[in-house]
Coordinates of C-alpha atoms and ligand atoms in Angstrom, one line a residue:
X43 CA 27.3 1.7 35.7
X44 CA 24.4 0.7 33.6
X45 CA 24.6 1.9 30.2
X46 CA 22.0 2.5 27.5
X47 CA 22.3 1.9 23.3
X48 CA 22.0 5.0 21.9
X49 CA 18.3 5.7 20.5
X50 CA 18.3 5.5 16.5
X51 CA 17.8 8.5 14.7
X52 CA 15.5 9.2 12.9
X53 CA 14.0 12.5 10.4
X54 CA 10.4 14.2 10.2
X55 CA 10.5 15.9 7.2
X56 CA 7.4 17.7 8.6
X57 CA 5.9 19.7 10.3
X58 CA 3.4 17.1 12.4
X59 CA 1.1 17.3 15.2
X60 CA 2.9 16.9 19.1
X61 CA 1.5 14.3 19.9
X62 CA 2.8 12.4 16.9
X63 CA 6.3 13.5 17.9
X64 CA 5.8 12.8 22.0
X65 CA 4.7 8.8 20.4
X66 CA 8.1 8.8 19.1
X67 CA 10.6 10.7 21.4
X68 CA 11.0 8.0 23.8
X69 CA 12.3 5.2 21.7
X70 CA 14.1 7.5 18.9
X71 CA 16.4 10.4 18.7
X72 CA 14.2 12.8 16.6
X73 CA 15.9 15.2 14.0
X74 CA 12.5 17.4 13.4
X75 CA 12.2 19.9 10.9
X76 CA 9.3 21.5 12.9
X77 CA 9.4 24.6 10.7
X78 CA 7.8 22.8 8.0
X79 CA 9.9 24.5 5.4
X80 CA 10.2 21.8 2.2
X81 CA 13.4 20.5 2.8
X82 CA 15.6 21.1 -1.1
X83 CA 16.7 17.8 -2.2
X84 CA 20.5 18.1 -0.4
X85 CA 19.1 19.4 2.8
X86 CA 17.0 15.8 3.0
X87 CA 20.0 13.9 2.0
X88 CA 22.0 16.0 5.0
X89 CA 19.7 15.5 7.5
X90 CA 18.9 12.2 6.7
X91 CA 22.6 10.7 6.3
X92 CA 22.4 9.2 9.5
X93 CA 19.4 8.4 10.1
X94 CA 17.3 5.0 10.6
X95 CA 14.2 6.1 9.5
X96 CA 12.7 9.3 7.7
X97 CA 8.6 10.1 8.0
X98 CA 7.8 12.5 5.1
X99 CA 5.2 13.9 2.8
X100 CA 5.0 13.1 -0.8
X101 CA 6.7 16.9 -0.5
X102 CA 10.2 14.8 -0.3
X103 CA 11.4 13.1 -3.3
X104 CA 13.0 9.4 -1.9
X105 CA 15.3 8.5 -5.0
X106 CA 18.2 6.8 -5.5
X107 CA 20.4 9.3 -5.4
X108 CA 18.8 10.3 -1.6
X109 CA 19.4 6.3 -0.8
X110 CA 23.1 6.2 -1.9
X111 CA 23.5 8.5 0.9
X112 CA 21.7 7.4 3.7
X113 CA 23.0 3.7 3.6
X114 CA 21.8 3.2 7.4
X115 CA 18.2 3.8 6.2
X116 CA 15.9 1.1 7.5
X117 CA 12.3 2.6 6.8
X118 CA 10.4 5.7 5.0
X119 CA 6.9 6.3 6.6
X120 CA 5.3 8.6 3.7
X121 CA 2.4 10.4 5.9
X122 CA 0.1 9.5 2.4
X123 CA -1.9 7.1 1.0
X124 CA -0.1 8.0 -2.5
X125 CA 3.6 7.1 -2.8
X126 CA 4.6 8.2 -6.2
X127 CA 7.5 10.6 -4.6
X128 CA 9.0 7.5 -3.4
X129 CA 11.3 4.9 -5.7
X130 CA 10.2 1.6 -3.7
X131 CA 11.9 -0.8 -6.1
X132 CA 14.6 1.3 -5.0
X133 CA 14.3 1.1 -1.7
X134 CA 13.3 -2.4 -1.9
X135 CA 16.9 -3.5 -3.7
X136 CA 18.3 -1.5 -0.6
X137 CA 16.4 -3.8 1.8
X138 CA 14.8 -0.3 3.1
X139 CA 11.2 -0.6 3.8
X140 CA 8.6 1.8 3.1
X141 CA 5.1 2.4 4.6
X142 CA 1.9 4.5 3.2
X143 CA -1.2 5.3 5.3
X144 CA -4.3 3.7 3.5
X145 CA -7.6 3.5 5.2
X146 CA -7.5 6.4 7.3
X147 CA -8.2 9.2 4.3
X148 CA -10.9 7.3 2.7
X149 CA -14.1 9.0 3.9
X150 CA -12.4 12.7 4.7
X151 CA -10.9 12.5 0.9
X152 CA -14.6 11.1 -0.3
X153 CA -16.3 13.6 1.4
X154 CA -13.8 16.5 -0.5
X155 CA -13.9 14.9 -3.8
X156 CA -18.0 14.8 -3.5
X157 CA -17.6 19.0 -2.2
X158 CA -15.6 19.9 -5.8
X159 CA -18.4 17.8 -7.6
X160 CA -21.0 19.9 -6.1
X161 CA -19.3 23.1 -6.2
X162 CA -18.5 22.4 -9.6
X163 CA -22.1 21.6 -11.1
X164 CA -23.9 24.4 -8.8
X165 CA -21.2 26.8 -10.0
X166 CA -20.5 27.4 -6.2
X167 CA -17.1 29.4 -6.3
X168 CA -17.8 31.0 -9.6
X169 CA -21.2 31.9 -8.2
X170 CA -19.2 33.8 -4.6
X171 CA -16.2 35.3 -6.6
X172 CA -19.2 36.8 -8.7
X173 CA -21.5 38.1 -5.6
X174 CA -18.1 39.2 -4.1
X175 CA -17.1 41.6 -7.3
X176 CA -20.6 43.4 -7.0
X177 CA -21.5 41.9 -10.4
X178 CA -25.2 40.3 -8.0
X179 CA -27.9 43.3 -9.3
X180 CA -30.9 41.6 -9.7
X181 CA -32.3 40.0 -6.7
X182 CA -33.4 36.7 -8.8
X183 CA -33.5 36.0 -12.4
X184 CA -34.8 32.2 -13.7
X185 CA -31.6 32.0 -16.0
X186 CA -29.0 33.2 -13.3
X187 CA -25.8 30.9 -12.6
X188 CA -27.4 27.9 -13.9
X189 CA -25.9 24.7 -13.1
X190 CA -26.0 21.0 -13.6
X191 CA -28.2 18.4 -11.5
X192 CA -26.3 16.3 -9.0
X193 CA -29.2 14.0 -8.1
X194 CA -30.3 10.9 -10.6
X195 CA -27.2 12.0 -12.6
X196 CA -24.7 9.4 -14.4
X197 CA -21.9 9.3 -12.4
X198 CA -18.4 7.8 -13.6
X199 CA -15.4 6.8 -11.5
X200 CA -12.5 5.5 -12.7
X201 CA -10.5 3.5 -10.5
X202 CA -12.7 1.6 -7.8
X203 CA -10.5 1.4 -4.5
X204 CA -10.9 1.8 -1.1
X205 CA -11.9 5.9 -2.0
X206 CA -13.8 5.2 -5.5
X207 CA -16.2 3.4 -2.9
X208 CA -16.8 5.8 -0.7
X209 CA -17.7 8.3 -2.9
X210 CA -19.8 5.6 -4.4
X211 CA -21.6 5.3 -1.4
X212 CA -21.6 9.2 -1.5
X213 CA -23.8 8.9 -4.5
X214 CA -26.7 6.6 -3.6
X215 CA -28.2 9.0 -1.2
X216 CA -28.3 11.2 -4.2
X217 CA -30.0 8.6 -6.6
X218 CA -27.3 9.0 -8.9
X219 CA -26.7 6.0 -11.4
X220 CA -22.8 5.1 -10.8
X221 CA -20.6 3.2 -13.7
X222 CA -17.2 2.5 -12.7
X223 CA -13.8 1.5 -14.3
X224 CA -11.2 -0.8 -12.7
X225 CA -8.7 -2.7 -13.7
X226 CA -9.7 -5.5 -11.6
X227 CA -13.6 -5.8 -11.8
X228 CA -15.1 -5.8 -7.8
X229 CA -17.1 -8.9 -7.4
X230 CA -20.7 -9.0 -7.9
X231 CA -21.3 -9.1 -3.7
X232 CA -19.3 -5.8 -3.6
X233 CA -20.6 -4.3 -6.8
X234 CA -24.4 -5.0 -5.2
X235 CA -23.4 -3.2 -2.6
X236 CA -22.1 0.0 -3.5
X237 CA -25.2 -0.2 -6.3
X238 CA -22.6 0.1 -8.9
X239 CA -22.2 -1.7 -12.7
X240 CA -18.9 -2.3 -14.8
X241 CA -18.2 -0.7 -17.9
X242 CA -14.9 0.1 -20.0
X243 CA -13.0 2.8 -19.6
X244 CA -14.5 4.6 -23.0
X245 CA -18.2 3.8 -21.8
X246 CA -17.7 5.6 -18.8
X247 CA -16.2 8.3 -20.2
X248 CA -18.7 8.4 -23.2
X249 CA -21.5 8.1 -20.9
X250 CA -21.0 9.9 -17.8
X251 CA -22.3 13.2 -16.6
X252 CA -19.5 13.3 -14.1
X253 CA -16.5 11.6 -14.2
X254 CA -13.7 11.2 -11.6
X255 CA -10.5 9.6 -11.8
X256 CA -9.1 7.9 -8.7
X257 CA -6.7 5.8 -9.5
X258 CA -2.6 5.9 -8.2
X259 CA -0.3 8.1 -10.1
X260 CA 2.5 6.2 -12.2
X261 CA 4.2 5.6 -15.3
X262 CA 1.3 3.6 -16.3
X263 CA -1.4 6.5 -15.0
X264 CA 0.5 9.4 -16.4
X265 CA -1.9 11.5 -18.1
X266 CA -4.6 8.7 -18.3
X267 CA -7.0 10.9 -18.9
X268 CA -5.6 13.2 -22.1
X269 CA -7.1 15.0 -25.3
X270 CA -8.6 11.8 -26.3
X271 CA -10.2 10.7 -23.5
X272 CA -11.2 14.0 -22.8
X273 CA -12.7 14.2 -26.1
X274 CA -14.8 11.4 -25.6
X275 CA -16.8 13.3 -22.9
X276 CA -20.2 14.6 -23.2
X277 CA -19.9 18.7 -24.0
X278 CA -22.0 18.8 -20.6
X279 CA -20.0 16.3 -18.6
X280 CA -17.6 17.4 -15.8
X281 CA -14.0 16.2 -14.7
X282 CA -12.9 15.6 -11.3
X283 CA -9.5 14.9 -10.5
X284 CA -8.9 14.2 -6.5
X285 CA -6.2 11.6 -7.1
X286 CA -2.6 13.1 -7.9
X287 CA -1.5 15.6 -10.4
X288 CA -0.3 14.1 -13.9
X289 CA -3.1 11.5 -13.9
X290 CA -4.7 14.1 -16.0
X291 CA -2.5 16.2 -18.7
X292 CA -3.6 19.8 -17.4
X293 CA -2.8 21.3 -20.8
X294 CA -4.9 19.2 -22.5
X295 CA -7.9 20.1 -19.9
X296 CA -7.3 23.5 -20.4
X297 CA -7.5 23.6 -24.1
X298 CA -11.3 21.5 -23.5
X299 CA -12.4 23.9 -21.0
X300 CA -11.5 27.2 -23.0
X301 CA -13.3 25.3 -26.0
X302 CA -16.2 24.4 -23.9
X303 CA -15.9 20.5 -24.7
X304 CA -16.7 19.6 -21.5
X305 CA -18.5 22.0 -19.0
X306 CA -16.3 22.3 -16.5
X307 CA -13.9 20.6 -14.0
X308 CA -13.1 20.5 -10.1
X309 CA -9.5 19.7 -9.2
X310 CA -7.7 19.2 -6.0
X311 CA -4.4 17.9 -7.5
X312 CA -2.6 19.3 -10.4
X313 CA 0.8 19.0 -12.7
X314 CA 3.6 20.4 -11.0
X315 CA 1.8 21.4 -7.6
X316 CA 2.6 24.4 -6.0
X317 CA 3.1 25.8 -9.3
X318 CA 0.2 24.7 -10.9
X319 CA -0.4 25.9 -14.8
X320 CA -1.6 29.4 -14.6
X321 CA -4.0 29.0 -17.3
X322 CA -6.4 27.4 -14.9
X323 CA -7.1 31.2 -13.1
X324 CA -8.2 32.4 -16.3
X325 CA -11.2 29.6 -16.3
X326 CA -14.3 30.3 -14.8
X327 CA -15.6 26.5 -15.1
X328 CA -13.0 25.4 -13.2
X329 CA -13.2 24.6 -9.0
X330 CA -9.8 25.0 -7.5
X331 CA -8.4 23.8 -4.3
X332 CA -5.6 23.5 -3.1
X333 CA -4.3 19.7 -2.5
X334 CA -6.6 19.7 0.7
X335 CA -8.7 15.9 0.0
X336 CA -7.6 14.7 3.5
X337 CA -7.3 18.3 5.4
X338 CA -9.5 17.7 8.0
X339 CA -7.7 17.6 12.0
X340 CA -8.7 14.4 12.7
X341 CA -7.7 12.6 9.7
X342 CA -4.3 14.3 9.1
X343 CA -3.6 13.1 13.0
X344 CA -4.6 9.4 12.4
X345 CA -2.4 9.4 8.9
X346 CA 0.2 11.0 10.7
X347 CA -0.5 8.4 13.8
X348 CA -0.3 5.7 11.3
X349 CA 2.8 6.5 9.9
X350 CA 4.7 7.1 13.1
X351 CA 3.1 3.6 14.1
X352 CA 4.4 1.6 11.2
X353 CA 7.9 3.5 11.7
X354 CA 8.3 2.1 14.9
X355 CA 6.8 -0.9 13.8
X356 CA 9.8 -1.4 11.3
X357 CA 12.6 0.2 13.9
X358 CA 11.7 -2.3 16.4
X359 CA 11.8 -5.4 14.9
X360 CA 8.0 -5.6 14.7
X361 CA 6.1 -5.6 10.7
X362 CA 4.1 -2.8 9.8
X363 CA 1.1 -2.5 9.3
X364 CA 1.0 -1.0 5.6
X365 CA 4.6 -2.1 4.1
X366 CA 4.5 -1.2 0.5
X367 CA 7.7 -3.2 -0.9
X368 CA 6.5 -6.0 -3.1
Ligands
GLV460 C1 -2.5 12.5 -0.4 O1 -2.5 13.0 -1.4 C2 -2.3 11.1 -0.1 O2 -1.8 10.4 -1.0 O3 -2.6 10.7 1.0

């Protein structure tokens, strides 16, 4: 009688699409927590204990106190570019690999980050929540919900990856002038072609009618943009944050908005998300949304695609694609 290895486990934190899960279920044994409830940390550890390979959000927290118990872990597939919930050096001493889905988000999280710009200079949400209260009496008035321009303003990014680009690109058909900081300057071939010019950190900030930060959380991001940088803003100047919560000190954004130092700010990612500071609700310069920069169907299938892909990839004796370890 012909007999067959057993299929290695592995753990979807997440609720995913079915045909993510049908790409997997013939080569692994699939532990799938299709609820989507967020697993606590000892229900991860459970679950995972035997398992070869977890895909998860940045939901789950991989730490090392997750990787003492899951010693038979070969791979984490975070369905994110970001991978801040994830100790890789970690993992990386544990000879576990770990895989992040760049690439796929760019334009969909561009296209989101460029939505909370608009909506934040046009005044978009204030404008509905106000129409929606009854507060709309007269039919037009010259000085009703004014806003800021958009087109052939100064716009600021900080951090120039993959997604500072495409929002760069965003910008041209809006004649905006775009300044960016990196740490690494993009060469002149690539700076001529996004129409974009180097400047410090402080410049950009100084001199920027918008400014958006996109640039990895970590210990050497964490609250990059403060009270001092924050201060260095124009009073008229707006703040958009699409990157990850903690890049930006909340607190310190809250005090500038309630003390009109800047005009206003559109964020997508916040300090301790779901249970962002409440403060924000109180602000009516403010654009909220709910971590949504690459909720669109298609994209959150291809990240999830990628991710089960460079699973596999790692399972079967095969590289992936997007292996973070150094
Ligand atoms: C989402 O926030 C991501 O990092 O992909």
């Amino acid at each position: 009688m012909q007999t067959h290895p057993a299929k290695a486990k592995i753990l979807i934190t997440r609720q995913v699409f079915p045909e993510v899960v049908n790409f997997l279920s013939s080569e692994f044994e699939i532990d799938y927590n299709e609820g989507d409830d967020v697993l606590t940390a000892g229900a991860l550890r459970e679950r995972a204990r035997d398992a070869a390979g977890v895909m998860c959000c940045l939901t789950e927290k991989i730490d090392l106190a997750f990787l003492e118990q899951c010693v038979g872990l070969k791979v984490v597939s975070n369905i994110a570019v970001g991978y801040n919930n994830i100790d890789v050096a970690a993992c990386t001493l544990r000879g576990v690999k770990v895989t992040n889905t760049p690439g796929v988000l760019d334009d969909t999280t561009a296209d989101l980050t460029f939505a909370l710009l608009m909506a934040t200079a046009r005044r978009v949400t204030e404008s509905e929540a106000w129409l929606r209260a009854g507060d709309w009496k007269k039919s037009f008035a010259l000085q009703q919900m004014l806003g800021a321009d958009i087109h052939h303003a100064t716009l600021g990014i900080i951090g120039m990856g993959r997604i500072g680009q495409a929002i760069a690109k965003r910008a041209t058909g809006f004649d905006m002038t775009v300044r960016y900081f990196n740490r690494t300057r993009l060469d002149a071939a690539t700076e001529a072609k996004y129409n974009v010019s180097y400047a410090t950190q402080d410049a950009v900030l100084r001199e920027s009618d918008f400014v958006l930060v996109m640039v990895p959380y970590s210990a050497a991001t964490h609250h990059l943009i403060g009270a001092k940088e924050i201060a260095m803003m124009q009073p008229t100047a707006i703040l958009i944050n699409t990157a990850r919560g903690g890049v930006v000190d909340d607190a310190a954004l809250i005090d500038a908005l309630k003390a009109r130092k800047i005009a206003g700010a559109g964020l997508d990612v916040f300090e301790n998300e779901p249970l962002f500071n409440p403060e924000f609700l109180q602000l009516r310069n403010v654009t909220l949304t709910p971590h949504i920069g690459s909720a669109t169907r298609s994209t959150r299938m291809a990240m999830a695609m990628l991710a089960a892909t460079n699973l596999k990839a790692a399972l079967t004796g095969k590289t992936p694609l997007n292996c973070v370890n150094p």
